[in-house]
mmCIF file of C-alpha atoms in Angstrom:
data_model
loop_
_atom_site.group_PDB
_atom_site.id
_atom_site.type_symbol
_atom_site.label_atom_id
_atom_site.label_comp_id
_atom_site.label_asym_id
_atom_site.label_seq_id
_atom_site.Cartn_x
_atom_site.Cartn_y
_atom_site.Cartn_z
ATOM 1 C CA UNK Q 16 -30.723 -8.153 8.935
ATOM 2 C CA UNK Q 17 -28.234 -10.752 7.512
ATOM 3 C CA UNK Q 18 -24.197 -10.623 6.740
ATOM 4 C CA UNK Q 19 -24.988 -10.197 3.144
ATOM 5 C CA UNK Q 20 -26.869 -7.259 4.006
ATOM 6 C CA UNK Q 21 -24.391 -5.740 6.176
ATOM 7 C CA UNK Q 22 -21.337 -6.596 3.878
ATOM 8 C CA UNK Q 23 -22.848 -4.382 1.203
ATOM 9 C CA UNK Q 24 -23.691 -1.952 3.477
ATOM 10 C CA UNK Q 25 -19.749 -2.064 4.426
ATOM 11 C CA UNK Q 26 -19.028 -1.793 0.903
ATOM 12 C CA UNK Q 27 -20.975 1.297 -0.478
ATOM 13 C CA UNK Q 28 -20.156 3.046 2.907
ATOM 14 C CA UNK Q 29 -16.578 2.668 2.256
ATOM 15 C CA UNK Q 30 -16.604 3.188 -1.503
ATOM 16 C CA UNK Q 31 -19.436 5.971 -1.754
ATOM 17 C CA UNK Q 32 -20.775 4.458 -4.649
ATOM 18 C CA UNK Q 33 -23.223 1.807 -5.368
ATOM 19 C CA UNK Q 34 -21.083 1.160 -8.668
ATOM 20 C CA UNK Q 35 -17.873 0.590 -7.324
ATOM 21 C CA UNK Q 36 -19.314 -1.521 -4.354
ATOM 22 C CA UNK Q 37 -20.641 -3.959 -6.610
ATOM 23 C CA UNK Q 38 -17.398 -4.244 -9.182
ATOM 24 C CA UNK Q 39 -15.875 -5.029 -5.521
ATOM 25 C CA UNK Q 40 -18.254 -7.640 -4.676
ATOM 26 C CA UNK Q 41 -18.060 -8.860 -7.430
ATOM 27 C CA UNK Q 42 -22.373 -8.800 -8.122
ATOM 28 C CA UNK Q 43 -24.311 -5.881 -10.310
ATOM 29 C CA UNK Q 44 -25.777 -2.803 -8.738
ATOM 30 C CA UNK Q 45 -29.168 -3.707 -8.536
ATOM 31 C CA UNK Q 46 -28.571 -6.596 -6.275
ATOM 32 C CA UNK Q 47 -26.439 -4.274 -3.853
ATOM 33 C CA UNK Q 48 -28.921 -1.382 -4.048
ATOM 34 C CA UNK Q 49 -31.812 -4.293 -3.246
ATOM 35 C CA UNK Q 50 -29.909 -5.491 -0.168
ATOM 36 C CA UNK Q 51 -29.067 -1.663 1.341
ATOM 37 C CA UNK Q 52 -32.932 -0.346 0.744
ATOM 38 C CA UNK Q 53 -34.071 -4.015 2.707
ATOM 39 C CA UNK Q 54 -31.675 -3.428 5.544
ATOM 40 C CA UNK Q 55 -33.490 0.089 5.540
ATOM 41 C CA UNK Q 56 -36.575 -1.281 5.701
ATOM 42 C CA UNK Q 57 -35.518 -3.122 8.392
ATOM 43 C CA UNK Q 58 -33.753 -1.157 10.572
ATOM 44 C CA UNK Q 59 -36.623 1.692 9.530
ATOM 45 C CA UNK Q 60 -34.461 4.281 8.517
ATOM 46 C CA UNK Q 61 -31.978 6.007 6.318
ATOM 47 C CA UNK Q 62 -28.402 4.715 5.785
ATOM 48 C CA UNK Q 63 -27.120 6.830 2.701
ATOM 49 C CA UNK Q 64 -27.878 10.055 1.251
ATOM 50 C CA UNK Q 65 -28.451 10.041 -2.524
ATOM 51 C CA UNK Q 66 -28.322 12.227 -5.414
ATOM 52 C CA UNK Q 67 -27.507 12.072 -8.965
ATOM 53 C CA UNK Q 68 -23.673 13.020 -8.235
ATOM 54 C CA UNK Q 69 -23.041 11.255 -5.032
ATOM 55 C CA UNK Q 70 -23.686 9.186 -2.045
ATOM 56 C CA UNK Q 71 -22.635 10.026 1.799
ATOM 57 C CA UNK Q 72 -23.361 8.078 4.824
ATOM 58 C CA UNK Q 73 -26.562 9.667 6.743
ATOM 59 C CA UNK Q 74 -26.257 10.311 10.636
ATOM 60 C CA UNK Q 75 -27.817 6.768 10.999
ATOM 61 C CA UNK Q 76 -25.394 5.277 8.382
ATOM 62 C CA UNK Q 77 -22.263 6.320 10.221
ATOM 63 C CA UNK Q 78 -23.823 5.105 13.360
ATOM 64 C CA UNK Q 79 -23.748 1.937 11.878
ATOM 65 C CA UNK Q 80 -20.757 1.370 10.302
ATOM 66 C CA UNK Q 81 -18.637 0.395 12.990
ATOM 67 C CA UNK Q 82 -21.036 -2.010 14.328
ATOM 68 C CA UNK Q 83 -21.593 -3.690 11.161
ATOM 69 C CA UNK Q 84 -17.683 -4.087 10.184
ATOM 70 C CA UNK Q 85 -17.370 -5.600 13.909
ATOM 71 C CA UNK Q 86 -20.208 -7.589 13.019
ATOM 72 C CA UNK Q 87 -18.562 -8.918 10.069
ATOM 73 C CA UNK Q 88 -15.346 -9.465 11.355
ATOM 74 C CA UNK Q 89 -16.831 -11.584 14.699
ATOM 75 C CA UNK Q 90 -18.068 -13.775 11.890
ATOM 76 C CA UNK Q 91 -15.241 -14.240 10.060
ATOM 77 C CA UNK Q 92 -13.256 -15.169 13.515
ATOM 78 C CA UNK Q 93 -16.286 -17.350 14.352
ATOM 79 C CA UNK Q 94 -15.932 -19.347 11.242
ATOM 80 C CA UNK Q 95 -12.395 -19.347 11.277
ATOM 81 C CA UNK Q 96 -11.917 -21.110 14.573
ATOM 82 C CA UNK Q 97 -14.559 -23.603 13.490
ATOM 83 C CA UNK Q 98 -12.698 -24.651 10.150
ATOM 84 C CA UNK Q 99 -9.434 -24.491 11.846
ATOM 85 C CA UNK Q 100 -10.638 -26.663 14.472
ATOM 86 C CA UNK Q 101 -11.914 -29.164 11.935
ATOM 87 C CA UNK Q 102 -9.603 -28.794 8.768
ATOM 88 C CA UNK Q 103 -6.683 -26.339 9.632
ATOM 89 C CA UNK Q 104 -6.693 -22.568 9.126
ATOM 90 C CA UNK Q 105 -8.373 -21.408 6.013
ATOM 91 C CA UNK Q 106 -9.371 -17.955 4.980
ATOM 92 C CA UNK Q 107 -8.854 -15.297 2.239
ATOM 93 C CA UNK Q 108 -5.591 -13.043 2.117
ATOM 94 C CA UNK Q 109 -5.390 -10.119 -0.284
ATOM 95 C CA UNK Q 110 -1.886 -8.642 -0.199
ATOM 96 C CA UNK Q 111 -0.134 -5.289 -1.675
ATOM 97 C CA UNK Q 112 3.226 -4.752 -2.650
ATOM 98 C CA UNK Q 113 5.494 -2.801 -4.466
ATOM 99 C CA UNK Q 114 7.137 -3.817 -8.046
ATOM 100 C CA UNK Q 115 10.456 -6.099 -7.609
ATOM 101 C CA UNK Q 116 11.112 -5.100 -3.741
ATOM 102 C CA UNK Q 117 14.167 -6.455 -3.564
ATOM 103 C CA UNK Q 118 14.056 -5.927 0.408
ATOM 104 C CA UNK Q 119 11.290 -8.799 0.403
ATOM 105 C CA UNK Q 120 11.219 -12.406 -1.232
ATOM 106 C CA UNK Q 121 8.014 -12.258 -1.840
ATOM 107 C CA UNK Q 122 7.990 -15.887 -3.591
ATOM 108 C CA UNK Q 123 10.375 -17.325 -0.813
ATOM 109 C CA UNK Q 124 7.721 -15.719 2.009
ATOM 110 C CA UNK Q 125 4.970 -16.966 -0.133
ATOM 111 C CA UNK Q 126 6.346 -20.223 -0.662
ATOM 112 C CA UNK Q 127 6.930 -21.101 2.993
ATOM 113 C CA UNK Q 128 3.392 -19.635 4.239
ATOM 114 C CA UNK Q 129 1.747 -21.867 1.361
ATOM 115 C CA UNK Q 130 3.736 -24.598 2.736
ATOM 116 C CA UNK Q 131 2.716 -23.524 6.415
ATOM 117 C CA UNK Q 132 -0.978 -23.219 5.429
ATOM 118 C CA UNK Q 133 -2.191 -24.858 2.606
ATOM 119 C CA UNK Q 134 -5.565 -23.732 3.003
ATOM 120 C CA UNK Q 135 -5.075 -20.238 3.072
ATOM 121 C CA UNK Q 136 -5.963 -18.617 -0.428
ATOM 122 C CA UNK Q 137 -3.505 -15.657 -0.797
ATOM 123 C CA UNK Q 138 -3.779 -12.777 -3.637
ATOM 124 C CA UNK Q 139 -1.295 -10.531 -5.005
ATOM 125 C CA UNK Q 140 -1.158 -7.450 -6.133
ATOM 126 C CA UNK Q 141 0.832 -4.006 -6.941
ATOM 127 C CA UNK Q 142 -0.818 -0.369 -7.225
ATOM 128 C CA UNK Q 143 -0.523 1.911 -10.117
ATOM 129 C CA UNK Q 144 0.501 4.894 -7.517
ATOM 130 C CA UNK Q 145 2.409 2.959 -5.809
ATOM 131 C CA UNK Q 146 2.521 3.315 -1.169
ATOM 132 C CA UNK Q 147 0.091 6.213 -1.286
ATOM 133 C CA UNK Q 148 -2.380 3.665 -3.352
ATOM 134 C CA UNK Q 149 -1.813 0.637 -1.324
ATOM 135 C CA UNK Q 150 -2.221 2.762 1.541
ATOM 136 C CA UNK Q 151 -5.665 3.674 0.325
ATOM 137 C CA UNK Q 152 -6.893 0.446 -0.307
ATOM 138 C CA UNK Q 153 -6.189 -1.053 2.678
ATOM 139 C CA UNK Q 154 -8.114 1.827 4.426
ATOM 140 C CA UNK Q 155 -11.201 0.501 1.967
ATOM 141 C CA UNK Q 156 -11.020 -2.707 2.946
ATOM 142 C CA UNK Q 157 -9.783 -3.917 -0.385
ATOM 143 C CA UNK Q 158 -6.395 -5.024 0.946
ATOM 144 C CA UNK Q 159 -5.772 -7.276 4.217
ATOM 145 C CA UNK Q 160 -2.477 -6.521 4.513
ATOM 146 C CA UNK Q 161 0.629 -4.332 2.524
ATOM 147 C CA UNK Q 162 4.552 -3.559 2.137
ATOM 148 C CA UNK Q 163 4.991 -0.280 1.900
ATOM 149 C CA UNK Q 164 7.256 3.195 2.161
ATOM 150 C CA UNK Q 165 5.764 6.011 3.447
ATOM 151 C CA UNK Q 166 6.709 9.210 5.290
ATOM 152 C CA UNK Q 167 4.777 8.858 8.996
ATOM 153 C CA UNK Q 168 2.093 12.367 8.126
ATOM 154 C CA UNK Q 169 0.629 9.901 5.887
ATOM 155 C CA UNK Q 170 -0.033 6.624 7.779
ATOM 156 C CA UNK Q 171 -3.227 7.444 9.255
ATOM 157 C CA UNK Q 172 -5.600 5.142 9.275
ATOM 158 C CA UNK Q 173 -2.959 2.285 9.533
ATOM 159 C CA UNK Q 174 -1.283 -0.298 11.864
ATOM 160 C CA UNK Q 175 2.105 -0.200 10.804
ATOM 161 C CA UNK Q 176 5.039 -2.110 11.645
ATOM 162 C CA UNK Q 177 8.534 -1.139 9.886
ATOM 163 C CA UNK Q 178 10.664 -3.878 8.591
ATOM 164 C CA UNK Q 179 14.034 -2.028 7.320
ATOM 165 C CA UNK Q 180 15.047 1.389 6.884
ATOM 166 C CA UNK Q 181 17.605 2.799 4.316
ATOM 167 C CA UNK Q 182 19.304 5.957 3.486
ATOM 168 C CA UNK Q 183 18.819 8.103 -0.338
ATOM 169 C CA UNK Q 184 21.369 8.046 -2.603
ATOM 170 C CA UNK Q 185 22.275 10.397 -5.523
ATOM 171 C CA UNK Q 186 22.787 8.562 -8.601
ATOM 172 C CA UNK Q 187 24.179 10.518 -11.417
ATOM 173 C CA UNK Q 188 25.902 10.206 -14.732
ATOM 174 C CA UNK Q 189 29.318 9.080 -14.346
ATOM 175 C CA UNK Q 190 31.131 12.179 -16.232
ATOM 176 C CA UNK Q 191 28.832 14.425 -14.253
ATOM 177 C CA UNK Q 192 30.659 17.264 -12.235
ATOM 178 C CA UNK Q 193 29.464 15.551 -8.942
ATOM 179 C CA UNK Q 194 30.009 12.076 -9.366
ATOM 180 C CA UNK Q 195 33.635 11.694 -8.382
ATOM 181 C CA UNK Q 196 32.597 13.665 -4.918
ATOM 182 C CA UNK Q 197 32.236 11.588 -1.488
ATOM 183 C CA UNK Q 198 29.354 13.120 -0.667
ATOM 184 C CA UNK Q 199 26.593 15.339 -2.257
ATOM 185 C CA UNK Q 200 24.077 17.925 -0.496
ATOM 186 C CA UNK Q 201 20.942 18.312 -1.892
ATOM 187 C CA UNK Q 202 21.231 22.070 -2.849
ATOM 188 C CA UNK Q 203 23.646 20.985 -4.798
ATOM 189 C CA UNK Q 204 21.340 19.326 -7.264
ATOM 190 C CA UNK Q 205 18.793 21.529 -7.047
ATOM 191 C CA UNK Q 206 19.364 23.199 -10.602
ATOM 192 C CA UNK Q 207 19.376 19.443 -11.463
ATOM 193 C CA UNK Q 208 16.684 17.898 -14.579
ATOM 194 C CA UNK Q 209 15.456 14.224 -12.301
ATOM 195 C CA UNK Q 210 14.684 11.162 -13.124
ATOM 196 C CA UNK Q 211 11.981 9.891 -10.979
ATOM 197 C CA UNK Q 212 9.064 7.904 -10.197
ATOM 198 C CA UNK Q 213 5.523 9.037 -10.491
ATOM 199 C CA UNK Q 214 3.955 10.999 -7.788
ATOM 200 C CA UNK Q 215 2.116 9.086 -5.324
ATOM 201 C CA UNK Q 216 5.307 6.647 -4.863
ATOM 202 C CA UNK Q 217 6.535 6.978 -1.274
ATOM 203 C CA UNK Q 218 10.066 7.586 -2.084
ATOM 204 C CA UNK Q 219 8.727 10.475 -4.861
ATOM 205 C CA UNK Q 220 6.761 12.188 -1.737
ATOM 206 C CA UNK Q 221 9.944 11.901 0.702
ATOM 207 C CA UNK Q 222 12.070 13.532 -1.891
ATOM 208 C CA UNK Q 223 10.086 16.341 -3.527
ATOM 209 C CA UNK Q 224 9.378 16.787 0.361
ATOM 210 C CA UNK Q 225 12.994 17.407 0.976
ATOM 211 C CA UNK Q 226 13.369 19.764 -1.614
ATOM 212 C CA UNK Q 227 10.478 21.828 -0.551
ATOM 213 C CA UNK Q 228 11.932 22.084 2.771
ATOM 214 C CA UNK Q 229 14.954 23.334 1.560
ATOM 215 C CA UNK Q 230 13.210 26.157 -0.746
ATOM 216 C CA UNK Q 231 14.109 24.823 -3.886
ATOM 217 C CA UNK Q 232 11.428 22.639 -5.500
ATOM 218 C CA UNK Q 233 12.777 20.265 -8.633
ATOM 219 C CA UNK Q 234 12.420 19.723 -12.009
ATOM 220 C CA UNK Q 235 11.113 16.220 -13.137
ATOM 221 C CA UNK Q 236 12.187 15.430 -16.255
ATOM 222 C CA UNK Q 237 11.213 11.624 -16.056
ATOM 223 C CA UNK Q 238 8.914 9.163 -14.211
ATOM 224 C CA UNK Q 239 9.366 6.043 -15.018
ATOM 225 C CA UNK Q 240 7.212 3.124 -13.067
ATOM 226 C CA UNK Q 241 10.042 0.947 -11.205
ATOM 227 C CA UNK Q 242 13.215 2.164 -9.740
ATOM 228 C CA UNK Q 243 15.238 -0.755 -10.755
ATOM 229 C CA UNK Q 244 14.880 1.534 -14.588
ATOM 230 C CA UNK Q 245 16.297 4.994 -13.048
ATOM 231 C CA UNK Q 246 19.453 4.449 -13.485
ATOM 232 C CA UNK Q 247 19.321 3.503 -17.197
ATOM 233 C CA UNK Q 248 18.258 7.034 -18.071
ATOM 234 C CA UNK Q 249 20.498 8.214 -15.680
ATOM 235 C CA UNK Q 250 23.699 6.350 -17.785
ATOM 236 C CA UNK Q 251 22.396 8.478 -20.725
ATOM 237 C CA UNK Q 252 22.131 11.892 -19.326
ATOM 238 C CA UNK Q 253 18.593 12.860 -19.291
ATOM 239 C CA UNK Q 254 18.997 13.587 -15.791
ATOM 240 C CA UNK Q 255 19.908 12.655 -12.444
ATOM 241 C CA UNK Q 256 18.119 10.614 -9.704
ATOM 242 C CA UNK Q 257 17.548 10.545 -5.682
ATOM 243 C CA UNK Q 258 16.413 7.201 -4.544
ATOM 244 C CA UNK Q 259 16.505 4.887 -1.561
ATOM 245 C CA UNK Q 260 19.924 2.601 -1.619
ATOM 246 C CA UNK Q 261 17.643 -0.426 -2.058
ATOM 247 C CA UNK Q 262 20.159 -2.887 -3.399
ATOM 248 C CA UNK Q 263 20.563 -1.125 -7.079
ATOM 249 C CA UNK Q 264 22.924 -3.027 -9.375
ATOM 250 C CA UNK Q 265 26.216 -1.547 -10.218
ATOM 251 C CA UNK Q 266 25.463 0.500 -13.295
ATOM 252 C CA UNK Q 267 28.324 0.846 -16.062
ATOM 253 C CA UNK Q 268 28.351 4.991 -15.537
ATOM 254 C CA UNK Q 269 25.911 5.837 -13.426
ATOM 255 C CA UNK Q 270 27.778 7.168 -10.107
ATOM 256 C CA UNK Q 271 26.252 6.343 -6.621
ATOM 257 C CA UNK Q 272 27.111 9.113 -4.035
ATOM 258 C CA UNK Q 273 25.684 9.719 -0.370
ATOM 259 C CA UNK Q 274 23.612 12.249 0.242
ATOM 260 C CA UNK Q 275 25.279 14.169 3.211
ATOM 261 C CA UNK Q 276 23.179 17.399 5.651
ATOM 262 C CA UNK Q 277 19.670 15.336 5.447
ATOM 263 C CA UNK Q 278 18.509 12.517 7.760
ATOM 264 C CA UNK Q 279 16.544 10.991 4.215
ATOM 265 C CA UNK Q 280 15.250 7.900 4.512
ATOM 266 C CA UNK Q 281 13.271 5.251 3.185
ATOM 267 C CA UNK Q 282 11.436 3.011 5.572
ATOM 268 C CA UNK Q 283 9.648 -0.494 4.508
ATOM 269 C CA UNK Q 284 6.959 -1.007 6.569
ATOM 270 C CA UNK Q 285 4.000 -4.294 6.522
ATOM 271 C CA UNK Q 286 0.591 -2.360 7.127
ATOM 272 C CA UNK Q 287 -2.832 -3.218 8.434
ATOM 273 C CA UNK Q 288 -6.130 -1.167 8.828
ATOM 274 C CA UNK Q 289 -5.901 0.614 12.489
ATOM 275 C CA UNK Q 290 -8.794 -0.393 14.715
ATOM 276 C CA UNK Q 291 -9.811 -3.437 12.528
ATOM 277 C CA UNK Q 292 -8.467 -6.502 14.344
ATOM 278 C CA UNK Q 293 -6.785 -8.870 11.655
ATOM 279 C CA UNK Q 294 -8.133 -12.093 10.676
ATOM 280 C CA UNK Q 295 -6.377 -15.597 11.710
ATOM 281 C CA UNK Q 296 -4.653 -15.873 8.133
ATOM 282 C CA UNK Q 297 -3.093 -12.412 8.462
ATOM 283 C CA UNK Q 298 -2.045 -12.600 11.846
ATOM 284 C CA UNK Q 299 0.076 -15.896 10.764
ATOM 285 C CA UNK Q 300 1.736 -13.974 8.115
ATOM 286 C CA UNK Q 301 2.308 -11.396 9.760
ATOM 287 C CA UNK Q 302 3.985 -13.718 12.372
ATOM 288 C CA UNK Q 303 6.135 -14.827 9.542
ATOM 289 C CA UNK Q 304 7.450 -11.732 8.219
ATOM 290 C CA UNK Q 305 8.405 -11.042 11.552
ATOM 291 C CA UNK Q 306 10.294 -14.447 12.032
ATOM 292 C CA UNK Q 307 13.559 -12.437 11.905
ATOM 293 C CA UNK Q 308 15.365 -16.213 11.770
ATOM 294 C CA UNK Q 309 13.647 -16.122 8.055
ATOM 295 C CA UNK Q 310 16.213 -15.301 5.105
ATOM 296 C CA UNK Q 311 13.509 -12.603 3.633
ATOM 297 C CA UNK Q 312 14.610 -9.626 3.932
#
């Protein structure tokens, strides 16, 4: 067998799908279906089981998956250390974040790390749901490394380390009933029409979470894709909004009011695969994001 071999393997085993593991690769099907039938033939068995609807690891496949992903990643260190020794550290980063996270500089971080290492190639990119997609596509391999808000149930799967944590706020028209209180409970909005995000945003599941707990599931009137444009239809009256106090602008009337009898919060966290040990390039970034000496965050 060779790492070509094996890194398709990896692929279709994590994507259950010949298709997809080539569009990741980057390569057409038939060259990833050639390489997975000659590692068969070599290892003189069965990896996947496949039908006309799907494809699932066999008993041998998911014997093998750890190994070859260790594989893989030995090589990558192997080759790391050798062009670092020679040339400075090099690699591939593929990073997730969320849309204008104000928390993070992303440019400023960037910026210095580019400075830092040169070498290092570093992609960015958002997901259309938001944490819970990130999340996802770091556990397929096709993310190194992400920032992210999620409630703990669904970290699994992930080495996370959080970064800042900050409370919900009610924001709500300013000639509404409750704007001109100190303090609002959330049964008190209940009856409420929100504006929100769409599901699959961390902040989305923490609230409609809340809610639930309480017995009295909400009305989303709504979802717009970035929070920085909730309070905009909030000025207008279409509805009102619970969202982490990330740093919103001062809206001409749109009322910001604590949330009081709730511990809600939102948590930013930087997240890695769990039991995947991170390459040399990731490891330095993540050393820089958690430079707390760093004007960042």
């Amino acid at each position: 067998m060779d790492s070509r071999q094996l890194e398709y393997f990896v692929a279709v085993a994590e994507e259950l799908s010949f298709t997809r593991a080539a569009q990741r690769l980057f390569t057409v099907q038939s060259t990833v279906s050639a390489a997975v039938r000659a590692l068969e033939t070599d290892l003189k068995t069965t990896l996947f089981d496949r039908s006309t609807r799907r494809v699932v690891l066999s008993t041998a496949g998911q014997a093998l998956l750890p190994e070859a992903k260790a594989a893989l990643e030995a090589l990558d260190r192997a080759r790391a250390v050798v062009e670092e020794a020679s040339a400075g550290l090099r690699g591939n980063i593929r990073i997730g974040t969320l849309a204008r996270l104000r928390m993070v500089n992303m440019a400023e971080l960037l910026g210095a790390f580019h400075r830092k290492y040169p070498l290092v190639e570093v992609q960015v990119t958002t997901s259309p749901t938001g944490s819970t997609g990130l999340a996802d596509d770091i556990r397929h391999g096709r993310l190194d490394v992400a920032l992210l808000g999620l409630p703990k149930p669904e970290l699994a799967g992930l080495e996370v380390r959080d970064l800042a944590t900050v409370p919900f706020v009610a924001l709500l028209p300013s000639g509404h009933g409750l704007a001109r209180q100190s303090a609002v409970r959330l049964e008190e909005l209940a009856g409420e029409r929100f504006v929100d995000m769409p599901a699959g945003f961390g902040n989305r599941k923490m609230v409609d979470r809340a809610f639930d707990t309480i017995g009295m599931p909400r009305r989303i009137q709504i979802e717009v894709p970035e929070l920085t444009t909730i309070p905009d239809y909030v000025r207008v009256g279409l509805g009102v909004a619970v969202v982490p106090d990330l740093e919103l602008a001062e809206e001409p009337g749109v009322a910001k009011v604590p949330i009081k009898g709730t511990e809600l919060t939102w948590t930013l966290s930087v997240a890695t695969a769990a039991g995947r040990r991170p390459s040399r390039a990731v490891t330095a970034l993540l050393d820089l994001i958690g430079d707390s000496t760093r004007p960042y965050f």
